[in-house]
DNA sequence: CGGCTGAATCGACAGCCGTCGATACAGCAT
DNA sequence: ATGCTGTATCGACGGCTGTCGATTCAGCCG
């Protein structure tokens, strides 16, 4: 934690940002990317992320994030930690409340990776 | 299986294709999307997908996909099944060999979901 | 200071997931 | 037909993951 610290650092390595349709992923890139996708691989975390991202001001207090779900507060806290450790969100305590915001560069990286350059080649069959 | 069957069906529902930064995901969309992300949440499957996508002709035989990995053939077969059941790839047997190809619409859907409309708002701190 | 609220951590537990070897199935070749 | 190669399925097992209640920590307020 300790404020946002390495917010914009984000290992902009190289290879792992181009569409995967271009060239095979290396083992290292695949490992790092799979950690990010793993963070997205849960319905609650997906909804948390979209809730944070679409919240006014681009950030949300944890107290705003507990209500919409049927799980306990510690569970939400756990999911937020997963998102944070995957580099998808940042967080900061401001007085009584803790705020979370999305790190757009991380999402953009994944989005670019999944981009498909052209249109279907097989869909007709 | 039975050939590609519902290849182009892809529940183009609606909400779940716009950037999640726009509005919160519904529970149903989040559940479906998390299934797709779960399929991407493994380094071997990511590499398989990129290997298939970047293979000449846009498709690859399973026999091309076993060599690059240190896991057994049944494990590769399992991962391919996960990708197929997530709707990310299609497959077809042609004679002795089975071929896999990426379904670009699925990737595009996820890519669009992760798109970030603007630039960072918080990076200045 | 004492108590209160918001959030994170801890420890435990059930269920899921990746992996394997063994086996079954499909198609070609002899 | 018989055997061989390529691929999928099966059953088992260890490790990871999501969840909870209980607890702890942080900051505000009286």
mmCIF file of C-alpha atoms (C1' of nucleotides) in Angstrom:
data_model
loop_
_atom_site.group_PDB
_atom_site.id
_atom_site.type_symbol
_atom_site.label_atom_id
_atom_site.label_comp_id
_atom_site.label_asym_id
_atom_site.label_seq_id
_atom_site.Cartn_x
_atom_site.Cartn_y
_atom_site.Cartn_z
ATOM 1 C CA UNK A 1 0.000 0.000 0.000
ATOM 2 C CA UNK A 2 1.784 3.091 1.262
ATOM 3 C CA UNK A 3 -0.239 5.407 -0.935
ATOM 4 C CA UNK A 4 -0.232 4.617 -4.614
ATOM 5 C CA UNK A 5 3.532 4.412 -4.779
ATOM 6 C CA UNK A 6 4.364 2.662 -8.031
ATOM 7 C CA UNK A 7 1.235 3.675 -9.776
ATOM 8 C CA UNK A 8 2.402 4.407 -13.264
ATOM 9 C CA UNK A 9 5.330 2.063 -13.227
ATOM 10 C CA UNK A 10 3.650 -0.957 -14.778
ATOM 11 C CA UNK A 11 6.210 -3.124 -16.484
ATOM 12 C CA UNK A 12 5.612 -1.952 -20.020
ATOM 13 C CA UNK A 13 7.998 -4.681 -21.016
ATOM 14 C CA UNK A 14 7.342 -4.966 -24.684
ATOM 15 C CA UNK A 15 6.132 -8.123 -26.324
ATOM 16 C CA UNK A 16 3.188 -8.744 -24.100
ATOM 17 C CA UNK A 17 1.203 -5.719 -25.260
ATOM 18 C CA UNK A 18 0.767 -6.479 -28.888
ATOM 19 C CA UNK A 19 -2.188 -8.593 -30.019
ATOM 20 C CA UNK A 20 -1.562 -12.232 -29.194
ATOM 21 C CA UNK A 21 -2.815 -13.051 -32.633
ATOM 22 C CA UNK A 22 0.490 -11.748 -33.944
ATOM 23 C CA UNK A 23 3.020 -13.974 -32.266
ATOM 24 C CA UNK A 24 3.123 -16.644 -29.592
ATOM 25 C CA UNK A 25 3.447 -15.473 -26.019
ATOM 26 C CA UNK A 26 6.624 -16.297 -24.189
ATOM 27 C CA UNK A 27 6.433 -18.279 -20.981
ATOM 28 C CA UNK A 28 7.263 -15.260 -18.836
ATOM 29 C CA UNK A 29 4.706 -12.971 -20.414
ATOM 30 C CA UNK A 30 2.082 -15.681 -20.289
ATOM 31 C CA UNK A 31 2.698 -16.157 -16.590
ATOM 32 C CA UNK A 32 2.323 -12.483 -15.818
ATOM 33 C CA UNK A 33 -0.733 -12.056 -18.008
ATOM 34 C CA UNK A 34 -2.402 -15.116 -16.554
ATOM 35 C CA UNK A 35 -2.129 -13.537 -13.119
ATOM 36 C CA UNK A 36 -4.083 -10.554 -14.389
ATOM 37 C CA UNK A 37 -6.696 -12.659 -16.119
ATOM 38 C CA UNK A 38 -7.008 -14.764 -12.995
ATOM 39 C CA UNK A 39 -7.990 -11.630 -11.153
ATOM 40 C CA UNK A 40 -10.733 -11.082 -13.706
ATOM 41 C CA UNK A 41 -11.856 -14.692 -13.561
ATOM 42 C CA UNK A 42 -14.426 -14.181 -10.833
ATOM 43 C CA UNK A 43 -17.868 -12.645 -11.232
ATOM 44 C CA UNK A 44 -17.639 -10.660 -8.028
ATOM 45 C CA UNK A 45 -14.292 -9.175 -8.986
ATOM 46 C CA UNK A 46 -15.572 -8.290 -12.431
ATOM 47 C CA UNK A 47 -18.518 -6.502 -10.921
ATOM 48 C CA UNK A 48 -16.287 -4.802 -8.373
ATOM 49 C CA UNK A 49 -14.030 -3.574 -11.115
ATOM 50 C CA UNK A 50 -16.874 -2.238 -13.216
ATOM 51 C CA UNK A 51 -18.434 -0.677 -10.139
ATOM 52 C CA UNK A 52 -15.207 1.123 -9.325
ATOM 53 C CA UNK A 53 -14.533 2.132 -12.908
ATOM 54 C CA UNK A 54 -17.979 3.464 -13.556
ATOM 55 C CA UNK A 55 -18.294 5.232 -10.210
ATOM 56 C CA UNK A 56 -18.382 8.972 -10.292
ATOM 57 C CA UNK A 57 -14.939 10.474 -10.070
ATOM 58 C CA UNK A 58 -13.401 7.209 -11.204
ATOM 59 C CA UNK A 59 -13.000 5.954 -7.677
ATOM 60 C CA UNK A 60 -15.148 4.319 -5.042
ATOM 61 C CA UNK A 61 -15.079 3.871 -1.298
ATOM 62 C CA UNK A 62 -15.164 0.307 -0.009
ATOM 63 C CA UNK A 63 -18.337 1.235 1.785
ATOM 64 C CA UNK A 64 -19.948 1.704 -1.650
ATOM 65 C CA UNK A 65 -18.808 -1.713 -2.757
ATOM 66 C CA UNK A 66 -20.168 -3.916 -0.012
ATOM 67 C CA UNK A 67 -23.870 -3.209 -0.407
ATOM 68 C CA UNK A 68 -24.356 -4.613 -3.933
ATOM 69 C CA UNK A 69 -23.126 -8.089 -2.989
ATOM 70 C CA UNK A 70 -24.379 -10.988 -0.969
ATOM 71 C CA UNK A 71 -21.035 -11.876 0.497
ATOM 72 C CA UNK A 72 -19.402 -10.741 3.707
ATOM 73 C CA UNK A 73 -17.226 -7.671 4.130
ATOM 74 C CA UNK A 74 -14.028 -9.700 4.596
ATOM 75 C CA UNK A 75 -14.734 -11.451 1.326
ATOM 76 C CA UNK A 76 -15.076 -8.147 -0.529
ATOM 77 C CA UNK A 77 -11.877 -6.995 1.104
ATOM 78 C CA UNK A 78 -10.189 -10.161 -0.090
ATOM 79 C CA UNK A 79 -11.353 -9.649 -3.670
ATOM 80 C CA UNK A 80 -10.160 -6.049 -3.632
ATOM 81 C CA UNK A 81 -6.791 -7.253 -2.478
ATOM 82 C CA UNK A 82 -6.629 -9.697 -5.377
ATOM 83 C CA UNK A 83 -7.443 -6.919 -7.833
ATOM 84 C CA UNK A 84 -4.839 -4.679 -6.247
ATOM 85 C CA UNK A 85 -2.110 -7.311 -6.249
ATOM 86 C CA UNK A 86 -2.848 -8.032 -9.889
ATOM 87 C CA UNK A 87 -2.133 -4.397 -10.647
ATOM 88 C CA UNK A 88 -5.638 -3.677 -11.857
ATOM 89 C CA UNK A 89 -6.632 -1.159 -9.209
ATOM 90 C CA UNK A 90 -4.953 1.260 -6.845
ATOM 91 C CA UNK A 91 -6.092 2.176 -3.362
ATOM 92 C CA UNK A 92 -5.564 4.822 -0.729
ATOM 93 C CA UNK A 93 -6.889 5.493 2.729
ATOM 94 C CA UNK A 94 -8.383 8.921 3.228
ATOM 95 C CA UNK A 95 -9.452 9.399 6.803
ATOM 96 C CA UNK A 96 -12.033 6.861 7.780
ATOM 97 C CA UNK A 97 -12.557 5.447 4.321
ATOM 98 C CA UNK A 98 -10.449 3.591 1.799
ATOM 99 C CA UNK A 99 -10.845 4.427 -1.857
ATOM 100 C CA UNK A 100 -10.144 2.265 -4.903
ATOM 101 C CA UNK A 101 -9.675 3.290 -8.520
ATOM 102 C CA UNK A 102 -8.931 1.432 -11.722
ATOM 103 C CA UNK A 103 -5.470 1.572 -13.277
ATOM 104 C CA UNK A 104 -6.397 2.159 -16.912
ATOM 105 C CA UNK A 105 -3.040 1.124 -18.282
ATOM 106 C CA UNK A 106 -3.468 -2.386 -16.982
ATOM 107 C CA UNK A 107 -6.870 -2.779 -18.601
ATOM 108 C CA UNK A 108 -5.572 -1.243 -21.804
ATOM 109 C CA UNK A 109 -2.727 -3.726 -21.862
ATOM 110 C CA UNK A 110 -5.076 -6.677 -21.653
ATOM 111 C CA UNK A 111 -7.470 -5.122 -24.118
ATOM 112 C CA UNK A 112 -4.705 -4.659 -26.651
ATOM 113 C CA UNK A 113 -3.578 -8.220 -26.167
ATOM 114 C CA UNK A 114 -7.015 -9.518 -27.062
ATOM 115 C CA UNK A 115 -7.519 -7.281 -30.013
ATOM 116 C CA UNK A 116 -8.239 -9.113 -33.221
ATOM 117 C CA UNK A 117 -6.695 -7.385 -36.184
ATOM 118 C CA UNK A 118 -9.090 -8.562 -38.827
ATOM 119 C CA UNK A 119 -12.534 -10.022 -39.120
ATOM 120 C CA UNK A 120 -13.463 -13.707 -38.792
ATOM 121 C CA UNK A 121 -11.872 -15.987 -41.317
ATOM 122 C CA UNK A 122 -13.787 -19.115 -40.435
ATOM 123 C CA UNK A 123 -17.228 -17.910 -39.444
ATOM 124 C CA UNK A 124 -18.769 -18.750 -42.786
ATOM 125 C CA UNK A 125 -18.164 -22.490 -42.724
ATOM 126 C CA UNK B 1 -18.389 -31.154 -30.348
ATOM 127 C CA UNK B 2 -20.136 -32.428 -33.479
ATOM 128 C CA UNK B 3 -18.193 -30.098 -35.750
ATOM 129 C CA UNK B 4 -18.338 -26.462 -34.864
ATOM 130 C CA UNK B 5 -22.081 -26.394 -34.452
ATOM 131 C CA UNK B 6 -22.951 -23.107 -32.766
ATOM 132 C CA UNK B 7 -19.946 -21.290 -34.045
ATOM 133 C CA UNK B 8 -21.235 -17.836 -34.701
ATOM 134 C CA UNK B 9 -24.011 -17.878 -32.186
ATOM 135 C CA UNK B 10 -22.219 -16.128 -29.337
ATOM 136 C CA UNK B 11 -24.736 -14.508 -27.066
ATOM 137 C CA UNK B 12 -24.351 -10.972 -28.356
ATOM 138 C CA UNK B 13 -26.672 -9.997 -25.575
ATOM 139 C CA UNK B 14 -25.988 -6.325 -25.309
ATOM 140 C CA UNK B 15 -24.656 -4.778 -22.152
ATOM 141 C CA UNK B 16 -21.670 -7.006 -21.763
ATOM 142 C CA UNK B 17 -19.835 -5.670 -24.814
ATOM 143 C CA UNK B 18 -19.452 -2.050 -23.938
ATOM 144 C CA UNK B 19 -16.494 -0.930 -21.857
ATOM 145 C CA UNK B 20 -17.030 -1.879 -18.234
ATOM 146 C CA UNK B 21 -15.825 1.569 -17.356
ATOM 147 C CA UNK B 22 -19.194 2.819 -18.530
ATOM 148 C CA UNK B 23 -21.641 1.052 -16.317
ATOM 149 C CA UNK B 24 -21.632 -1.705 -13.704
ATOM 150 C CA UNK B 25 -21.916 -5.252 -14.985
ATOM 151 C CA UNK B 26 -25.046 -7.166 -14.178
ATOM 152 C CA UNK B 27 -24.744 -10.431 -12.302
ATOM 153 C CA UNK B 28 -25.590 -12.493 -15.343
ATOM 154 C CA UNK B 29 -23.116 -10.810 -17.656
ATOM 155 C CA UNK B 30 -20.432 -10.959 -14.995
ATOM 156 C CA UNK B 31 -20.978 -14.680 -14.616
ATOM 157 C CA UNK B 32 -20.653 -15.343 -18.319
ATOM 158 C CA UNK B 33 -17.647 -13.078 -18.755
ATOM 159 C CA UNK B 34 -15.891 -14.578 -15.768
ATOM 160 C CA UNK B 35 -16.149 -17.971 -17.438
ATOM 161 C CA UNK B 36 -14.279 -16.593 -20.419
ATOM 162 C CA UNK B 37 -11.649 -14.868 -18.335
ATOM 163 C CA UNK B 38 -11.235 -18.054 -16.329
ATOM 164 C CA UNK B 39 -10.278 -19.797 -19.524
ATOM 165 C CA UNK B 40 -7.591 -17.172 -20.043
ATOM 166 C CA UNK B 41 -6.393 -17.399 -16.472
ATOM 167 C CA UNK B 42 -3.773 -20.047 -17.099
ATOM 168 C CA UNK B 43 -0.375 -19.536 -18.675
ATOM 169 C CA UNK B 44 -0.580 -22.679 -20.759
ATOM 170 C CA UNK B 45 -3.969 -21.768 -22.146
ATOM 171 C CA UNK B 46 -2.785 -18.260 -22.959
ATOM 172 C CA UNK B 47 0.155 -19.658 -24.842
ATOM 173 C CA UNK B 48 -2.046 -22.204 -26.572
ATOM 174 C CA UNK B 49 -4.386 -19.468 -27.681
ATOM 175 C CA UNK B 50 -1.605 -17.273 -28.994
ATOM 176 C CA UNK B 51 -0.016 -20.259 -30.658
ATOM 177 C CA UNK B 52 -3.247 -21.094 -32.430
ATOM 178 C CA UNK B 53 -4.024 -17.498 -33.324
ATOM 179 C CA UNK B 54 -0.610 -16.738 -34.704
ATOM 180 C CA UNK B 55 -0.267 -20.022 -36.552
ATOM 181 C CA UNK B 56 -0.240 -19.857 -40.298
ATOM 182 C CA UNK B 57 -3.708 -20.085 -41.744
ATOM 183 C CA UNK B 58 -5.214 -19.089 -38.417
ATOM 184 C CA UNK B 59 -5.505 -22.656 -37.262
ATOM 185 C CA UNK B 60 -3.293 -25.302 -35.761
ATOM 186 C CA UNK B 61 -3.269 -29.049 -35.428
ATOM 187 C CA UNK B 62 -3.068 -30.450 -31.921
ATOM 188 C CA UNK B 63 0.141 -32.144 -32.968
ATOM 189 C CA UNK B 64 1.662 -28.671 -33.362
ATOM 190 C CA UNK B 65 0.551 -27.681 -29.876
ATOM 191 C CA UNK B 66 2.006 -30.467 -27.793
ATOM 192 C CA UNK B 67 5.678 -29.961 -28.524
ATOM 193 C CA UNK B 68 6.123 -26.474 -27.047
ATOM 194 C CA UNK B 69 4.970 -27.532 -23.581
ATOM 195 C CA UNK B 70 6.341 -29.595 -20.747
ATOM 196 C CA UNK B 71 3.017 -31.150 -19.835
ATOM 197 C CA UNK B 72 1.450 -34.363 -21.023
ATOM 198 C CA UNK B 73 -0.754 -34.739 -24.061
ATOM 199 C CA UNK B 74 -3.908 -35.336 -22.008
ATOM 200 C CA UNK B 75 -3.255 -32.082 -20.183
ATOM 201 C CA UNK B 76 -3.013 -30.149 -23.446
ATOM 202 C CA UNK B 77 -6.190 -31.825 -24.579
ATOM 203 C CA UNK B 78 -7.846 -30.753 -21.356
ATOM 204 C CA UNK B 79 -6.772 -27.137 -21.794
ATOM 205 C CA UNK B 80 -8.027 -27.105 -25.372
ATOM 206 C CA UNK B 81 -11.359 -28.370 -24.122
ATOM 207 C CA UNK B 82 -11.534 -25.534 -21.597
ATOM 208 C CA UNK B 83 -10.830 -22.992 -24.325
ATOM 209 C CA UNK B 84 -13.446 -24.567 -26.557
ATOM 210 C CA UNK B 85 -16.120 -24.702 -23.871
ATOM 211 C CA UNK B 86 -15.453 -21.069 -23.048
ATOM 212 C CA UNK B 87 -16.254 -20.219 -26.640
ATOM 213 C CA UNK B 88 -12.788 -18.903 -27.385
ATOM 214 C CA UNK B 89 -11.802 -21.467 -30.002
ATOM 215 C CA UNK B 90 -13.471 -23.806 -32.444
ATOM 216 C CA UNK B 91 -12.269 -27.231 -33.487
ATOM 217 C CA UNK B 92 -12.794 -29.793 -36.167
ATOM 218 C CA UNK B 93 -11.413 -33.190 -36.980
ATOM 219 C CA UNK B 94 -10.000 -33.548 -40.485
ATOM 220 C CA UNK B 95 -8.843 -37.052 -41.093
ATOM 221 C CA UNK B 96 -6.222 -38.077 -38.633
ATOM 222 C CA UNK B 97 -5.713 -34.674 -37.103
ATOM 223 C CA UNK B 98 -7.830 -32.239 -35.139
ATOM 224 C CA UNK B 99 -7.527 -28.544 -35.880
ATOM 225 C CA UNK B 100 -8.247 -25.604 -33.610
ATOM 226 C CA UNK B 101 -8.827 -21.946 -34.499
ATOM 227 C CA UNK B 102 -9.597 -18.826 -32.550
ATOM 228 C CA UNK B 103 -13.070 -17.339 -32.563
ATOM 229 C CA UNK B 104 -12.232 -13.670 -33.061
ATOM 230 C CA UNK B 105 -15.605 -12.407 -31.935
ATOM 231 C CA UNK B 106 -15.079 -13.776 -28.469
ATOM 232 C CA UNK B 107 -11.711 -12.104 -28.094
ATOM 233 C CA UNK B 108 -13.094 -8.867 -29.506
ATOM 234 C CA UNK B 109 -15.881 -8.952 -26.974
ATOM 235 C CA UNK B 110 -13.471 -9.184 -24.068
ATOM 236 C CA UNK B 111 -11.161 -6.640 -25.602
ATOM 237 C CA UNK B 112 -13.984 -4.140 -25.935
ATOM 238 C CA UNK B 113 -15.029 -4.740 -22.371
ATOM 239 C CA UNK B 114 -11.578 -3.825 -21.107
ATOM 240 C CA UNK B 115 -11.171 -0.786 -23.273
ATOM 241 C CA UNK B 116 -10.480 2.377 -21.352
ATOM 242 C CA UNK B 117 -12.125 5.366 -22.960
ATOM 243 C CA UNK B 118 -9.755 8.054 -21.721
ATOM 244 C CA UNK B 119 -6.347 8.425 -20.214
ATOM 245 C CA UNK B 120 -5.451 8.077 -16.549
ATOM 246 C CA UNK B 121 -7.134 10.511 -14.227
ATOM 247 C CA UNK B 122 -5.122 9.716 -11.167
ATOM 248 C CA UNK B 123 -1.613 9.183 -12.431
ATOM 249 C CA UNK B 124 -0.476 12.676 -11.504
ATOM 250 C CA UNK B 125 -1.182 12.039 -7.829
ATOM 251 C "C1'" DC C 1 -9.648 8.580 27.112
ATOM 252 C "C1'" DG C 2 -13.241 5.311 25.684
ATOM 253 C "C1'" DG C 3 -16.127 3.810 22.454
ATOM 254 C "C1'" DC C 4 -17.657 3.545 17.745
ATOM 255 C "C1'" DT C 5 -17.424 2.640 12.707
ATOM 256 C "C1'" DG C 6 -14.890 1.241 8.470
ATOM 257 C "C1'" DA C 7 -11.662 -1.948 6.657
ATOM 258 C "C1'" DA C 8 -8.052 -5.576 6.714
ATOM 259 C "C1'" DT C 9 -6.135 -9.856 8.473
ATOM 260 C "C1'" DC C 10 -6.332 -14.565 10.346
ATOM 261 C "C1'" DG C 11 -7.489 -19.461 10.480
ATOM 262 C "C1'" DA C 12 -10.433 -22.933 8.880
ATOM 263 C "C1'" DC C 13 -12.902 -25.460 5.542
ATOM 264 C "C1'" DA C 14 -15.210 -27.028 1.262
ATOM 265 C "C1'" DG C 15 -15.011 -27.115 -3.550
ATOM 266 C "C1'" DC C 16 -12.616 -26.305 -7.808
ATOM 267 C "C1'" DC C 17 -8.558 -26.888 -10.932
ATOM 268 C "C1'" DG C 18 -4.275 -28.560 -13.146
ATOM 269 C "C1'" DT C 19 -1.829 -32.516 -13.579
ATOM 270 C "C1'" DC C 20 -0.817 -37.279 -14.302
ATOM 271 C "C1'" DG C 21 -1.016 -42.361 -16.069
ATOM 272 C "C1'" DA C 22 -4.031 -45.515 -17.999
ATOM 273 C "C1'" DT C 23 -7.273 -46.259 -21.208
ATOM 274 C "C1'" DA C 24 -10.588 -45.684 -25.032
ATOM 275 C "C1'" DC C 25 -11.705 -43.972 -29.492
ATOM 276 C "C1'" DA C 26 -10.934 -42.425 -34.536
ATOM 277 C "C1'" DG C 27 -8.806 -42.834 -38.825
ATOM 278 C "C1'" DC C 28 -5.052 -44.343 -41.820
ATOM 279 C "C1'" DA C 29 -1.883 -47.944 -43.664
ATOM 280 C "C1'" DT C 30 -0.460 -52.343 -44.436
ATOM 281 C "C1'" DA D 1 -8.528 -57.456 -40.244
ATOM 282 C "C1'" DT D 2 -4.712 -55.796 -37.703
ATOM 283 C "C1'" DG D 3 -1.843 -52.710 -36.107
ATOM 284 C "C1'" DC D 4 -0.283 -47.939 -35.583
ATOM 285 C "C1'" DT D 5 -0.608 -43.006 -34.685
ATOM 286 C "C1'" DG D 6 -3.174 -38.979 -33.077
ATOM 287 C "C1'" DT D 7 -6.514 -37.291 -29.787
ATOM 288 C "C1'" DA D 8 -9.994 -37.486 -26.098
ATOM 289 C "C1'" DT D 9 -11.807 -39.315 -21.777
ATOM 290 C "C1'" DC D 10 -11.429 -41.319 -17.121
ATOM 291 C "C1'" DG D 11 -10.177 -41.535 -12.257
ATOM 292 C "C1'" DA D 12 -7.210 -39.983 -8.814
ATOM 293 C "C1'" DC D 13 -4.645 -36.703 -6.206
ATOM 294 C "C1'" DG D 14 -2.481 -32.418 -4.388
ATOM 295 C "C1'" DG D 15 -2.753 -27.578 -4.329
ATOM 296 C "C1'" DC D 16 -5.123 -23.401 -4.958
ATOM 297 C "C1'" DT D 17 -9.325 -20.340 -4.161
ATOM 298 C "C1'" DG D 18 -13.605 -18.380 -2.348
ATOM 299 C "C1'" DT D 19 -16.024 -18.094 1.640
ATOM 300 C "C1'" DC D 20 -16.986 -17.501 6.437
ATOM 301 C "C1'" DG D 21 -16.728 -15.857 11.556
ATOM 302 C "C1'" DA D 22 -13.672 -13.908 14.738
ATOM 303 C "C1'" DT D 23 -10.405 -10.718 15.489
ATOM 304 C "C1'" DT D 24 -7.418 -6.735 14.821
ATOM 305 C "C1'" DC D 25 -6.147 -2.300 13.197
ATOM 306 C "C1'" DA D 26 -7.110 2.738 11.844
ATOM 307 C "C1'" DG D 27 -9.276 6.890 12.381
ATOM 308 C "C1'" DC D 28 -13.200 9.772 14.036
ATOM 309 C "C1'" DC D 29 -16.126 11.639 17.803
ATOM 310 C "C1'" DG D 30 -18.011 12.503 22.248
#
